Amino acid sequence: MSYYDTVRDPSTFAQRVKGNDSLSALVRSERWKSAASQWGREHLFAHRVLCKEPRKRLPLFESRRLLPGNPRNTNTCINALVQGPESIDALKYQVEPQLVQHYKPDSLGYVWAALAPFVRAGAGSIQNAPSETAVQERPKRVSNRPVELQDFVPSDQVTFGSSPDYKHRPATSDSHETHSSVGYIEGLVAPLVEDATVRLASCFIRCVLNYGQHQDQTNPFLYFRDERQTYSFTEGKLRIHAVDDGGIQFIKSDGNHQHVAMLEGKRTFAKVIDGIPIVSDELLAQMVGEALAVQWADVLAVSDNNFITILAASHFIKFFHFHISDNYQSSFEELHTNPDDYLHVYSTVWFDIKNHRHREDVVAHISALIAWAKEDT
C-alpha cells in the first residue's frame, strides 16, 4: 500500500523505516535528488513523514473555526458557483463564448468553460460520496482487481512534476488519490493535458477569491497567481528545488508578496485500486519537497510552520496541510533526525467540482484560506 495510506503514527513509522537511510545518510548518497519532482518513498522515510487519515474538513481550519457555516451567503456569485450550471451534461455542447455571455458575472462562465472539456472527455465522477460524511464503508460494487485507466503510465515511468518549466512540462503526470472516504471513482477518462486541470482549478479558485472578499475591506486582497513559481534552497550538500503550478498570495503594504498556498496540478489519476484512487509515494514526496522548499527558500509566507497545497487532478480537488515544527526545522537544518520529530501531513477527502455539495466544500476551504491569511498577518 502507499505511504500516504499506511504511515499514520510513530509506531507504524518505526516498523516500516527499517532498512531506509536517515536524512543525513540519504543526502550524502548518490541517491539524493535535489528536484522534488524526483523524490520517492525513501525521501518520505528520511524526512520522517506521518500522514493522518483524510477528513472532510482540514483540521487546521476546523480547529480555528475558519470554515464558514454557509459559504453561499458570501456573495450572489459564490452562491451561483455552488449551485452550478443549468446542466453539467449540457456543457459538452457549449463553448466559452456562449458560456461567458450566458452566465453572469462572466467569471462563472469561465469556470464552466474550463469544466466543459472534462465533460466532453467523459471524465467520471465520484459516486456514493455525500459531502456530509468524511468516511464511508468501502463500496461493495468494486472489483478485486486493480482498475487501470486509459493511458495509464507505470509509476516508474512517470515524472511526478514539481512542475517543470512550462515549455517542458510532461504531457502526462500521476495524480493520486484518495481514500474510501470520497467514494467510488466510476468511468474516469481524461485524455486532456495537465494544463486543462490547472485552468479549471485556477478559474474556480479565482472566482472564489474575486467574489469572496469585500471590496471595502481594509485587509490586503488575496489573489490567484498564474505564474509558476520556483523555490530553491541550498545548505551544504542539502539542495532542494521545486516548481508549483500557481498559487494564492497577497501584496503587503510594503509591496512584498506574501505566500498563502500553492497549486499542484496533475492530468488525472494514474492508478485506481478497488475503485479507490491512490496517492502515490512519488506524488506525496513531491509535495513534501515543495513544502520544505517554500519553508527554506527566501519566501515570505503567512506561516513559518504551516503550508497549504491545493492538489488538483482532472476535475477533483484535495487540500493538504504540511506542519513543520520549529524543532523539526532545527533538526532538518543540521541533518540530524530527532526520533521525536516528524513532518505531519493532514489532508481532506477528494472534492468533485461536478458535485454541488463538493463545490460548496471547496468554496468553504478557500474562504478559510482567506480568513487564515488575515488571522496570521
XYZ file of N, CA and C in Angstrom, residues 26-33:
24
model
N 21.046 9.811 3.407
C 20.489 9.927 2.056
C 21.073 11.130 1.323
N 21.201 12.252 2.028
C 21.747 13.461 1.401
C 23.182 13.227 0.938
N 23.926 12.422 1.673
C 25.328 12.172 1.324
C 25.497 11.045 0.302
N 24.398 10.408 -0.053
C 24.476 9.306 -1.011
C 24.225 9.800 -2.428
N 24.481 8.928 -3.400
C 24.241 9.271 -4.798
C 22.755 9.232 -5.136
N 21.945 8.697 -4.237
C 20.504 8.589 -4.488
C 19.758 9.871 -4.158
N 20.409 10.819 -3.525
C 19.737 12.076 -3.200
C 19.445 12.862 -4.469
N 18.228 13.341 -4.589
C 17.816 14.157 -5.728
C 17.416 15.534 -5.226
